[in-house]
């Protein structure tokens, strides 16, 4: 018998958004409920909701307070959350090629040292993982993945880097991630992918959806360079394993 | 086709409109005008849709020259001196530049951002339904970056419509209203009281991503990291150093600092226009009050076309000029490296 679902907390984010919080920590079960509620709202829209933003542990629901008030919307969201049963991982599975180490992953050696193993072992462990897009946020296409094995959990860098390359694959805390655009990061850089999770003038502009499953495959630096040129021309590099 | 050529422009000036909501779930921030009321007022003056693209002009001066035909513009937002070919133009009014004429705007006074709407709008290629500049995402049209000297904004020739002015409610200095949450339980009652009881100033290091506040240190109950969750315009984050950051239209779509409160939507424009260094306070209101104010603000936006007046006497409206030029704030000393005033306005 499945246990009854505990109701989420409704937290005000100003007068035009509600944070529907399922957990205060990174929790796969809570994330699945977030994504399930997101899908239910998409399937059974509530008048006044303008946009939803799934995150690890909460769903941010933007709404128009001229159309619906906090209390009325909160009640409907709780009713939908009660229906929102955790579902299996997303149906889509992507295989993403990564050039690990060297100039593409400048922290790989240090990560191996810190974890008292070899760079090859880190790559083997990272490519063996079965990951899920828990949330996309901060900058366009920045995909936070759950499912990093415990051995690879490690604190973020003491000094965040102000600029890390587009396509960086990194680990930080209990997470791994695909960074699309160049930008600051405090995570450890393991490698780079040619996959563009955000690319203008491509259809779709955003490749990944929250809930998608991800596996990484290792490629050499030369292959990465070739794939990067092809991706720049708009070719798909990520392989959709299960459509 | 007529063009408005940017002949002088400071930093923090860009084409903005109502923004591009709908893709925050992919990490794409909405961007859009920082003061949507002023944007809508500028657009109303030239008969545009409320959230059509216009030029958002930062605190520094700017100049624009009409080429290829006359260009009609509407000016609203932070008041500043304005003249076309030696004739003074009142703020909150429309004006027409004949082919070859230049509109010269001074520094912002009593605010930070002004809006220059162009009759018939700005030609561009919308992405996600918007021309708003978001430089990080490579979005914005006709230029995916802040404006630079020599940039050209293409439009259609000015109509022969009479010039107009718009009557707007006076901006007041009342406290900026907030509702607590979503993470106010990360703070003690004492910290929340300190937040409400203190005077705050906006730092010169602020930008369209966030306004950094200077004031007393707001302490967290239990560390300053939370698991990232979504953000909204007006989210007030408290990072490790205890100095609040109010998130603005170019914010990250998610953030990992606790958010003690959120600026109510009806006060967001007024907050966004507070000059760097000028003291202000926050006041907590209930959700019911905040939502009642949101509905009133919506009505104000809807009423803008009804607030238009004829132009017969305001080409040199002394009273309007006096309002624009001596609205109670002296011009700030400005630091050329940031868009904000470096020193408090001495008001």
Coordinates of C-alpha atoms in Angstrom, one line a residue:
Chain A
X1 CA 0.0 0.0 0.0
X2 CA 1.3 3.4 -1.0
X3 CA 1.5 5.9 1.9
X4 CA -0.7 8.9 1.5
X5 CA 1.2 11.9 0.1
X6 CA 1.9 14.6 2.6
X7 CA 0.6 18.0 1.3
X8 CA 3.2 20.5 0.1
X9 CA 3.7 23.8 1.8
X10 CA 2.3 26.9 0.0
X11 CA 4.8 29.8 0.4
X12 CA 4.1 33.3 -0.9
X13 CA 6.6 34.6 -3.4
X14 CA 5.1 38.1 -3.6
X15 CA 1.5 38.7 -4.8
X16 CA 2.0 37.1 -8.2
X17 CA 3.7 33.7 -7.5
X18 CA 3.3 30.8 -5.1
X19 CA 6.2 28.4 -4.2
X20 CA 4.7 24.9 -3.8
X21 CA 7.4 23.3 -1.6
X22 CA 7.6 19.5 -1.3
X23 CA 10.9 19.3 0.5
X24 CA 13.6 21.6 1.9
X25 CA 16.4 19.3 0.8
X26 CA 17.5 17.7 -2.5
X27 CA 15.3 14.7 -2.6
X28 CA 14.5 12.6 -5.6
X29 CA 11.0 11.6 -4.4
X30 CA 10.1 15.3 -3.9
X31 CA 11.5 16.2 -7.3
X32 CA 9.3 13.6 -8.9
X33 CA 6.3 15.1 -7.2
X34 CA 7.3 18.6 -8.4
X35 CA 7.5 17.3 -12.0
X36 CA 4.2 15.4 -11.6
X37 CA 2.4 18.5 -10.3
X38 CA 3.9 20.5 -13.2
X39 CA 2.5 17.9 -15.7
X40 CA -0.9 17.9 -14.1
X41 CA -1.1 21.7 -14.3
X42 CA -0.2 21.5 -18.0
X43 CA -2.9 18.9 -18.6
X44 CA -5.6 20.6 -16.4
X45 CA -4.8 24.3 -16.6
X46 CA -6.0 26.7 -13.8
X47 CA -7.2 30.1 -15.1
X48 CA -4.8 32.8 -14.0
X49 CA -1.6 30.7 -14.0
X50 CA 0.9 32.3 -16.4
X51 CA 4.0 30.1 -16.0
X52 CA 5.4 27.3 -13.9
X53 CA 9.1 26.7 -13.0
X54 CA 10.0 23.3 -11.6
X55 CA 13.0 23.1 -9.3
X56 CA 14.6 20.3 -7.2
X57 CA 12.1 20.5 -4.4
X58 CA 9.4 23.0 -5.3
X59 CA 7.3 24.3 -8.1
X60 CA 7.1 28.0 -8.6
X61 CA 3.7 29.0 -10.0
X62 CA 3.5 32.5 -11.5
X63 CA -0.1 33.8 -11.7
X64 CA -2.0 37.0 -12.4
X65 CA -3.5 38.3 -9.1
X66 CA -6.2 40.2 -11.2
X67 CA -7.6 36.8 -12.3
X68 CA -7.1 34.6 -9.1
X69 CA -6.2 35.2 -5.5
X70 CA -3.6 33.4 -3.4
X71 CA -6.1 31.5 -1.3
X72 CA -8.2 30.3 -4.2
X73 CA -5.2 29.3 -6.3
X74 CA -3.5 27.6 -3.3
X75 CA -6.6 25.4 -2.7
X76 CA -6.6 24.3 -6.3
X77 CA -2.9 23.6 -6.3
X78 CA -3.2 21.5 -3.1
X79 CA -6.0 19.5 -4.8
X80 CA -3.8 18.9 -7.8
X81 CA -0.8 18.0 -5.7
X82 CA -2.9 15.4 -3.9
X83 CA -3.5 13.7 -7.3
X84 CA 0.1 14.2 -8.4
X85 CA 1.6 10.7 -7.8
X86 CA 5.3 10.2 -8.4
X87 CA 5.8 8.8 -11.8
X88 CA 8.6 6.8 -13.4
X89 CA 11.6 8.7 -14.8
X90 CA 11.0 10.7 -18.0
X91 CA 10.3 8.8 -21.1
X92 CA 13.1 10.6 -23.1
X93 CA 16.6 9.4 -22.6
X94 CA 19.6 11.3 -24.0
X95 CA 23.1 10.1 -24.6
X96 CA 25.5 13.0 -24.3
X97 CA 29.1 12.7 -25.5
X98 CA 31.8 14.2 -23.2
X99 CA 35.5 14.9 -23.7
X100 CA 36.9 14.3 -20.2
X101 CA 40.1 15.7 -18.8
X102 CA 42.9 17.8 -20.3
X103 CA 42.0 21.3 -21.4
X104 CA 38.3 20.2 -21.6
X105 CA 38.1 19.1 -17.9
X106 CA 40.8 21.0 -16.0
X107 CA 39.7 19.7 -12.6
X108 CA 39.6 15.9 -13.5
X109 CA 43.1 15.2 -12.1
X110 CA 42.5 17.2 -8.9
X111 CA 39.1 15.5 -8.3
X112 CA 40.8 12.1 -8.7
X113 CA 43.5 13.1 -6.3
X114 CA 41.0 14.4 -3.8
X115 CA 39.0 11.2 -4.0
X116 CA 42.2 9.1 -3.9
X117 CA 41.7 7.3 -7.2
X118 CA 42.6 7.7 -10.9
X119 CA 41.1 10.0 -13.5
X120 CA 40.1 6.9 -15.5
X121 CA 38.1 5.7 -12.5
X122 CA 36.3 9.1 -12.2
X123 CA 35.4 8.9 -15.9
X124 CA 34.3 5.3 -15.6
X125 CA 32.1 6.2 -12.6
X126 CA 30.7 9.4 -14.2
X127 CA 29.8 7.6 -17.5
X128 CA 28.2 4.7 -15.6
X129 CA 25.7 7.0 -13.9
X130 CA 22.0 7.1 -14.8
X131 CA 21.0 10.7 -14.4
X132 CA 17.7 12.7 -14.5
X133 CA 17.2 16.4 -15.3
X134 CA 16.0 17.6 -11.8
X135 CA 15.8 21.2 -12.8
X136 CA 16.9 23.8 -15.4
X137 CA 17.8 27.2 -14.0
X138 CA 20.0 30.2 -13.4
X139 CA 21.0 30.6 -17.0
X140 CA 19.5 29.3 -20.3
X141 CA 19.8 25.5 -20.5
X142 CA 21.8 25.0 -17.3
X143 CA 20.6 21.5 -16.4
X144 CA 21.0 20.2 -12.9
X145 CA 21.1 16.4 -12.8
X146 CA 20.3 14.1 -10.0
X147 CA 21.7 10.6 -9.7
X148 CA 25.4 11.3 -9.0
X149 CA 26.9 8.3 -7.1
X150 CA 27.9 9.0 -3.6
X151 CA 31.6 8.4 -4.2
X152 CA 31.7 11.5 -6.5
X153 CA 30.0 13.8 -4.0
X154 CA 32.4 16.6 -3.1
X155 CA 32.2 20.2 -1.8
X156 CA 32.2 23.0 -4.3
X157 CA 35.5 24.9 -5.0
X158 CA 36.5 27.4 -2.3
X159 CA 37.1 30.0 -5.1
X160 CA 34.4 29.9 -7.7
X161 CA 35.8 30.6 -11.2
X162 CA 34.4 33.7 -12.9
X163 CA 34.4 32.2 -16.3
X164 CA 34.0 28.5 -17.3
X165 CA 33.5 27.4 -20.9
X166 CA 30.2 26.7 -22.6
X167 CA 29.4 23.0 -22.6
X168 CA 31.1 22.3 -19.3
X169 CA 30.2 19.1 -17.5
X170 CA 30.9 19.4 -13.8
X171 CA 30.2 18.1 -10.4
X172 CA 29.4 20.0 -7.2
X173 CA 28.0 18.8 -3.9
X174 CA 25.7 15.8 -4.7
X175 CA 25.0 17.0 -8.2
X176 CA 26.3 16.9 -11.7
X177 CA 25.3 19.3 -14.4
X178 CA 25.4 20.4 -18.0
X179 CA 26.3 24.0 -18.4
X180 CA 25.3 25.5 -21.8
X181 CA 26.6 29.1 -21.8
X182 CA 30.0 30.3 -20.6
X183 CA 29.7 31.7 -17.1
X184 CA 30.8 31.6 -13.5
X185 CA 30.9 28.3 -11.6
X186 CA 32.1 27.0 -8.3
X187 CA 31.8 23.3 -9.5
X188 CA 34.6 21.0 -10.5
X189 CA 35.1 20.8 -14.3
X190 CA 35.3 17.2 -15.5
X191 CA 34.9 17.7 -19.2
X192 CA 33.0 19.4 -22.1
X193 CA 30.3 18.4 -24.4
X194 CA 29.5 19.8 -27.9
X195 CA 25.7 19.4 -27.1
X196 CA 23.9 22.7 -27.0
X197 CA 21.1 22.5 -24.5
X198 CA 20.2 26.1 -25.6
X199 CA 20.7 27.1 -29.2
X200 CA 19.0 30.0 -30.9
X201 CA 17.5 29.4 -34.4
X202 CA 17.3 25.7 -33.8
X203 CA 14.1 23.8 -33.3
X204 CA 13.8 23.2 -30.4
X205 CA 15.8 26.0 -28.9
X206 CA 15.9 24.2 -25.6
X207 CA 16.9 20.5 -25.9
X208 CA 16.3 19.1 -22.5
X209 CA 13.1 19.0 -20.4
X210 CA 13.0 18.6 -16.6
X211 CA 12.5 14.9 -16.0
X212 CA 14.5 13.7 -19.1
X213 CA 17.0 10.9 -18.4
X214 CA 20.7 11.4 -19.3
X215 CA 23.7 9.2 -19.7
X216 CA 27.2 10.4 -20.6
X217 CA 29.6 8.7 -23.0
X218 CA 33.3 9.5 -23.2
X219 CA 34.8 10.8 -26.5
X220 CA 38.3 12.0 -27.2
X221 CA 39.3 15.6 -27.6
X222 CA 39.5 15.3 -31.4
X223 CA 35.9 13.9 -31.6
X224 CA 34.8 16.7 -29.3
X225 CA 36.3 19.3 -31.6
X226 CA 34.6 17.8 -34.7
X227 CA 31.3 17.5 -32.9
X228 CA 31.6 21.1 -31.7
X229 CA 31.9 22.4 -35.2
X230 CA 28.9 20.3 -36.3
X231 CA 26.8 21.5 -33.4
X232 CA 27.7 25.1 -34.2
X233 CA 26.2 24.5 -37.6
X234 CA 23.0 23.4 -35.9
X235 CA 23.5 19.6 -36.1
X236 CA 22.2 17.5 -33.2
X237 CA 24.9 15.9 -31.2
X238 CA 23.0 14.4 -28.4
X239 CA 21.5 11.0 -29.2
X240 CA 17.9 10.4 -28.3
X241 CA 17.9 6.8 -27.1
X242 CA 14.3 6.4 -26.2
X243 CA 12.0 8.7 -28.1
Chain B
X1 CA 11.6 54.4 -43.4
X2 CA 12.7 56.8 -40.6
X3 CA 15.5 56.0 -38.3
X4 CA 16.5 57.2 -34.9
X5 CA 20.3 57.1 -34.7
X6 CA 21.9 56.8 -31.3
X7 CA 24.4 59.7 -31.2
X8 CA 25.2 59.6 -27.4
X9 CA 24.5 56.9 -25.0
X10 CA 25.7 55.8 -21.5
X11 CA 25.8 52.3 -20.1
X12 CA 22.7 50.5 -19.0
X13 CA 20.6 51.7 -21.9
X14 CA 18.9 49.1 -24.0
X15 CA 15.8 48.2 -26.0
X16 CA 13.2 46.7 -23.6
X17 CA 9.5 45.8 -23.8
X18 CA 7.1 43.8 -21.7
X19 CA 9.7 40.9 -21.6
X20 CA 9.6 37.3 -22.6
X21 CA 8.0 35.2 -19.8
X22 CA 7.2 31.6 -20.6
X23 CA 10.7 30.0 -20.6
X24 CA 11.8 30.4 -17.1
X25 CA 11.5 26.6 -16.8
X26 CA 14.5 26.5 -19.2
X27 CA 16.6 29.0 -17.3
X28 CA 15.6 31.9 -19.6
X29 CA 14.9 35.0 -17.5
X30 CA 12.0 37.3 -18.7
X31 CA 14.0 40.5 -18.9
X32 CA 11.9 43.5 -20.0
X33 CA 11.5 47.0 -18.8
X34 CA 12.5 47.7 -15.2
X35 CA 9.7 50.2 -14.9
X36 CA 6.7 48.9 -16.8
X37 CA 4.5 51.7 -15.8
X38 CA 6.8 54.3 -17.3
X39 CA 7.2 52.1 -20.4
X40 CA 3.4 51.9 -20.8
X41 CA 3.1 55.7 -20.3
X42 CA 5.8 56.5 -22.9
X43 CA 4.0 54.1 -25.3
X44 CA 0.6 55.6 -24.6
X45 CA 2.0 59.1 -25.6
X46 CA 2.6 57.8 -29.2
X47 CA -0.4 55.5 -29.5
X48 CA 1.5 52.2 -29.1
X49 CA 0.6 49.1 -27.2
X50 CA 1.5 49.5 -23.5
X51 CA 4.4 47.0 -23.6
X52 CA 5.8 47.7 -27.1
X53 CA 9.6 47.9 -27.3
X54 CA 11.1 51.3 -26.3
X55 CA 14.5 52.5 -25.3
X56 CA 15.2 52.2 -21.6
X57 CA 17.7 54.9 -20.8
X58 CA 20.0 54.6 -17.8
X59 CA 20.9 57.5 -15.5
X60 CA 23.4 59.1 -17.9
X61 CA 22.6 61.5 -20.7
X62 CA 21.7 60.4 -24.2
X63 CA 21.1 61.9 -27.6
X64 CA 19.2 60.6 -30.7
X65 CA 19.1 62.0 -34.2
X66 CA 16.2 61.4 -36.7
X67 CA 17.3 60.3 -40.2
X68 CA 15.3 59.6 -43.3
X69 CA 12.2 61.3 -42.1
X70 CA 10.5 62.7 -39.0
X71 CA 10.3 60.5 -35.9
X72 CA 7.7 61.0 -33.1
X73 CA 8.7 60.0 -29.6
X74 CA 7.1 59.7 -26.2
X75 CA 9.2 60.4 -23.0
X76 CA 8.4 59.1 -19.5
X77 CA 10.0 57.7 -16.4
X78 CA 12.8 59.4 -14.5
X79 CA 12.6 63.0 -15.5
X80 CA 15.5 64.8 -17.1
X81 CA 16.2 67.8 -19.2
X82 CA 15.2 67.3 -22.8
X83 CA 15.5 69.5 -25.9
X84 CA 15.2 69.2 -29.6
X85 CA 17.2 71.7 -31.7
X86 CA 17.2 74.2 -28.8
X87 CA 13.5 73.9 -27.9
X88 CA 12.8 72.5 -24.5
X89 CA 10.6 69.4 -24.3
X90 CA 8.6 68.6 -21.2
X91 CA 8.8 65.1 -19.7
X92 CA 5.7 62.8 -19.8
X93 CA 5.0 64.2 -23.3
X94 CA 5.4 63.4 -26.9
X95 CA 7.5 65.4 -29.4
X96 CA 8.5 65.1 -33.0
X97 CA 12.0 65.3 -34.4
X98 CA 12.2 66.6 -38.0
X99 CA 14.6 64.8 -40.3
X100 CA 18.1 65.7 -39.1
X101 CA 17.0 67.0 -35.7
X102 CA 18.6 65.7 -32.5
X103 CA 16.9 65.0 -29.1
X104 CA 19.3 65.7 -26.3
X105 CA 18.5 64.2 -22.8
X106 CA 20.3 65.1 -19.6
X107 CA 21.1 63.0 -16.5
X108 CA 18.1 61.3 -14.8
X109 CA 16.8 63.3 -11.8
X110 CA 14.8 61.8 -9.1
X111 CA 15.0 58.3 -10.6
X112 CA 17.2 56.1 -12.6
X113 CA 15.5 55.0 -15.9
X114 CA 13.6 56.9 -18.5
X115 CA 11.7 55.5 -21.5
X116 CA 11.8 56.8 -25.1
X117 CA 9.0 55.2 -27.0
X118 CA 8.9 55.6 -30.8
X119 CA 5.6 56.0 -32.6
X120 CA 4.9 52.8 -34.7
X121 CA 7.4 51.0 -32.6
X122 CA 11.0 49.7 -33.2
X123 CA 11.6 47.3 -36.1
X124 CA 13.2 44.1 -35.1
X125 CA 13.0 40.3 -35.0
X126 CA 11.1 39.2 -31.9
X127 CA 12.4 36.1 -30.1
X128 CA 9.9 34.4 -27.8
X129 CA 7.6 37.3 -28.7
X130 CA 10.0 40.0 -27.5
X131 CA 12.7 42.4 -28.6
X132 CA 14.0 42.9 -25.0
X133 CA 17.7 42.7 -24.6
X134 CA 19.1 39.8 -22.6
X135 CA 22.8 40.0 -23.5
X136 CA 23.7 36.8 -21.6
X137 CA 21.3 34.7 -23.6
X138 CA 22.2 36.5 -26.9
X139 CA 18.7 37.8 -27.2
X140 CA 17.4 41.3 -28.2
X141 CA 16.6 43.1 -31.4
X142 CA 17.7 45.1 -33.3
X143 CA 20.9 44.5 -31.2
X144 CA 21.4 41.7 -28.7
X145 CA 23.3 44.0 -26.3
X146 CA 23.0 47.4 -24.6
X147 CA 22.9 50.3 -27.1
X148 CA 26.0 51.9 -28.4
X149 CA 26.7 55.1 -30.3
X150 CA 25.9 54.8 -33.9
X151 CA 23.2 52.1 -33.4
X152 CA 20.1 52.7 -35.6
X153 CA 16.5 52.1 -34.6
X154 CA 14.3 51.8 -37.6
X155 CA 10.6 52.9 -37.5
X156 CA 8.0 54.4 -39.8
X157 CA 7.7 58.1 -40.5
X158 CA 5.9 60.2 -37.8
X159 CA 2.2 60.8 -38.1
X160 CA 0.8 64.3 -38.0
X161 CA -0.9 63.6 -34.8
X162 CA -1.0 66.4 -32.2
X163 CA 1.5 66.2 -29.5
X164 CA 0.3 64.9 -26.1
X165 CA 1.2 64.9 -22.5
X166 CA 0.1 62.3 -19.9
X167 CA -0.9 63.0 -16.4
X168 CA 0.4 60.4 -13.9
X169 CA -0.1 60.1 -10.2
X170 CA 2.6 61.7 -8.2
X171 CA 5.5 59.4 -7.1
X172 CA 5.7 59.3 -3.4
X173 CA 8.4 58.4 -0.9
X174 CA 6.3 56.0 1.1
X175 CA 8.0 52.8 2.3
X176 CA 8.3 50.0 -0.3
X177 CA 5.8 47.4 0.6
X178 CA 6.7 43.7 0.8
X179 CA 5.1 40.4 1.7
X180 CA 7.3 38.1 3.8
X181 CA 8.3 34.8 2.3
X182 CA 9.0 32.3 0.8
X183 CA 11.9 31.7 3.2
X184 CA 11.3 34.2 6.0
X185 CA 11.4 31.2 8.4
X186 CA 15.1 31.2 7.8
X187 CA 15.3 34.4 9.9
X188 CA 14.5 35.2 13.5
X189 CA 11.7 37.6 14.4
X190 CA 14.5 40.0 15.5
X191 CA 16.1 39.9 12.0
X192 CA 12.8 40.5 10.4
X193 CA 12.2 43.5 12.7
X194 CA 15.6 44.9 11.9
X195 CA 14.8 44.5 8.2
X196 CA 11.6 46.5 8.6
X197 CA 13.0 49.1 11.1
X198 CA 16.1 50.0 9.2
X199 CA 16.9 52.6 6.5
X200 CA 18.3 51.0 3.3
X201 CA 20.2 52.4 0.4
X202 CA 20.7 51.0 -3.1
X203 CA 24.4 50.3 -3.8
X204 CA 26.2 51.8 -6.9
X205 CA 27.1 48.2 -7.9
X206 CA 23.5 47.4 -8.8
X207 CA 22.4 46.4 -12.2
X208 CA 19.4 44.9 -14.1
X209 CA 20.1 41.5 -12.5
X210 CA 19.8 42.8 -8.9
X211 CA 19.9 45.8 -6.7
X212 CA 22.3 45.4 -3.8
X213 CA 21.2 47.1 -0.6
X214 CA 23.4 48.7 2.0
X215 CA 22.3 48.7 5.6
X216 CA 22.5 46.6 8.8
X217 CA 23.5 43.0 8.5
X218 CA 20.5 40.6 8.4
X219 CA 21.6 37.4 10.1
X220 CA 20.3 33.9 9.1
X221 CA 19.1 31.4 11.6
X222 CA 21.0 28.5 10.1
X223 CA 23.5 29.3 7.3
X224 CA 22.9 31.1 4.1
X225 CA 22.5 28.2 1.7
X226 CA 19.2 26.7 0.7
X227 CA 18.5 24.3 -2.1
X228 CA 17.9 26.5 -5.2
X229 CA 14.4 27.4 -6.0
X230 CA 12.6 29.8 -8.3
X231 CA 12.8 33.6 -8.2
X232 CA 10.5 36.4 -9.1
X233 CA 10.9 40.1 -9.8
X234 CA 11.3 41.7 -6.4
X235 CA 12.6 38.6 -4.6
X236 CA 14.7 39.8 -1.7
X237 CA 17.6 37.4 -1.2
X238 CA 19.9 37.6 1.8
X239 CA 23.4 36.2 0.9
X240 CA 26.1 35.3 3.3
X241 CA 27.2 38.9 4.1
X242 CA 23.7 39.8 5.3
X243 CA 23.2 42.6 2.7
X244 CA 20.0 42.1 0.8
X245 CA 19.8 41.8 -3.0
X246 CA 16.5 42.6 -4.7
X247 CA 16.2 40.6 -7.9
X248 CA 15.4 42.6 -11.1
X249 CA 14.2 41.6 -14.6
X250 CA 17.6 40.1 -15.7
X251 CA 17.8 37.9 -12.5
X252 CA 18.8 34.2 -12.6
X253 CA 15.6 32.1 -12.7
X254 CA 16.7 30.2 -9.6
X255 CA 18.8 31.0 -6.7
X256 CA 20.3 29.4 -3.6
X257 CA 20.1 32.2 -1.0
X258 CA 17.1 32.4 1.4
X259 CA 14.5 35.0 0.3
X260 CA 13.2 36.9 3.3
X261 CA 10.5 38.8 1.4
X262 CA 9.2 40.0 -2.0
X263 CA 8.5 43.6 -3.1
X264 CA 4.8 43.8 -4.0
X265 CA 4.2 44.1 -7.7
X266 CA 2.4 47.5 -7.3
X267 CA 5.6 49.0 -5.8
X268 CA 8.2 47.3 -8.0
X269 CA 8.4 50.2 -10.5
X270 CA 8.7 52.8 -7.7
X271 CA 11.4 50.7 -6.1
X272 CA 13.3 50.2 -9.3
X273 CA 13.5 54.0 -9.8
X274 CA 15.0 54.8 -6.4
X275 CA 18.4 56.5 -7.0
X276 CA 21.5 54.9 -5.6
X277 CA 22.3 56.2 -2.2
X278 CA 18.8 57.6 -1.5
X279 CA 17.5 56.2 1.8
X280 CA 14.2 54.2 1.9
X281 CA 12.4 51.8 4.1
X282 CA 10.3 48.6 3.7
X283 CA 6.9 48.0 5.1
X284 CA 5.2 44.6 5.4
X285 CA 1.7 44.1 4.2
X286 CA -0.7 41.2 4.1
X287 CA -1.3 39.1 1.0
X288 CA -4.8 40.5 0.7
X289 CA -3.5 44.1 0.8
X290 CA -0.7 43.2 -1.8
X291 CA -3.2 41.7 -4.1
X292 CA -5.7 44.6 -3.8
X293 CA -2.8 46.9 -4.7
X294 CA -1.9 44.7 -7.6
X295 CA -5.4 45.1 -9.0
X296 CA -5.3 48.8 -8.5
X297 CA -2.0 48.9 -10.3
X298 CA -3.5 47.0 -13.2
X299 CA -6.3 49.5 -13.3
X300 CA -3.7 52.3 -13.4
X301 CA -2.0 50.7 -16.4
X302 CA -5.4 50.3 -18.2
X303 CA -6.2 53.9 -17.5
X304 CA -3.2 55.4 -19.2
X305 CA -4.8 56.2 -22.6
X306 CA -7.5 58.1 -20.6
X307 CA -4.8 60.2 -19.0
X308 CA -3.6 61.7 -22.2
X309 CA -4.1 65.4 -22.7
X310 CA -3.8 67.7 -25.7
X311 CA -0.6 69.6 -26.3
X312 CA -1.7 73.2 -27.0
X313 CA 0.3 74.8 -24.3
X314 CA 3.0 72.5 -23.2
X315 CA 5.7 72.9 -25.9
X316 CA 7.2 75.3 -23.4
X317 CA 5.3 74.3 -20.3
X318 CA 7.1 76.1 -17.6
X319 CA 5.4 74.2 -14.8
X320 CA 6.2 70.9 -16.4
X321 CA 9.8 71.9 -16.9
X322 CA 10.0 73.0 -13.3
X323 CA 8.6 69.6 -12.2
X324 CA 11.2 67.9 -14.4
X325 CA 14.2 69.9 -13.3
X326 CA 13.7 70.6 -9.7
X327 CA 11.7 67.6 -8.5
X328 CA 13.5 67.7 -5.2
X329 CA 16.7 65.8 -6.0
X330 CA 19.9 67.3 -7.0
X331 CA 21.9 65.7 -9.7
X332 CA 24.1 63.0 -8.3
X333 CA 27.8 62.8 -8.7
X334 CA 28.2 59.8 -11.0
X335 CA 30.8 57.2 -11.2
X336 CA 31.5 56.6 -14.9
X337 CA 32.3 52.9 -14.4
X338 CA 28.8 52.0 -13.2
X339 CA 25.4 53.1 -14.2
X340 CA 24.3 54.2 -10.7
X341 CA 25.1 57.4 -8.9
X342 CA 28.3 57.0 -6.9
X343 CA 27.2 59.4 -4.2
X344 CA 23.9 59.8 -2.5
X345 CA 21.6 62.4 -4.1
X346 CA 21.7 65.3 -1.7
X347 CA 18.1 66.1 -2.2

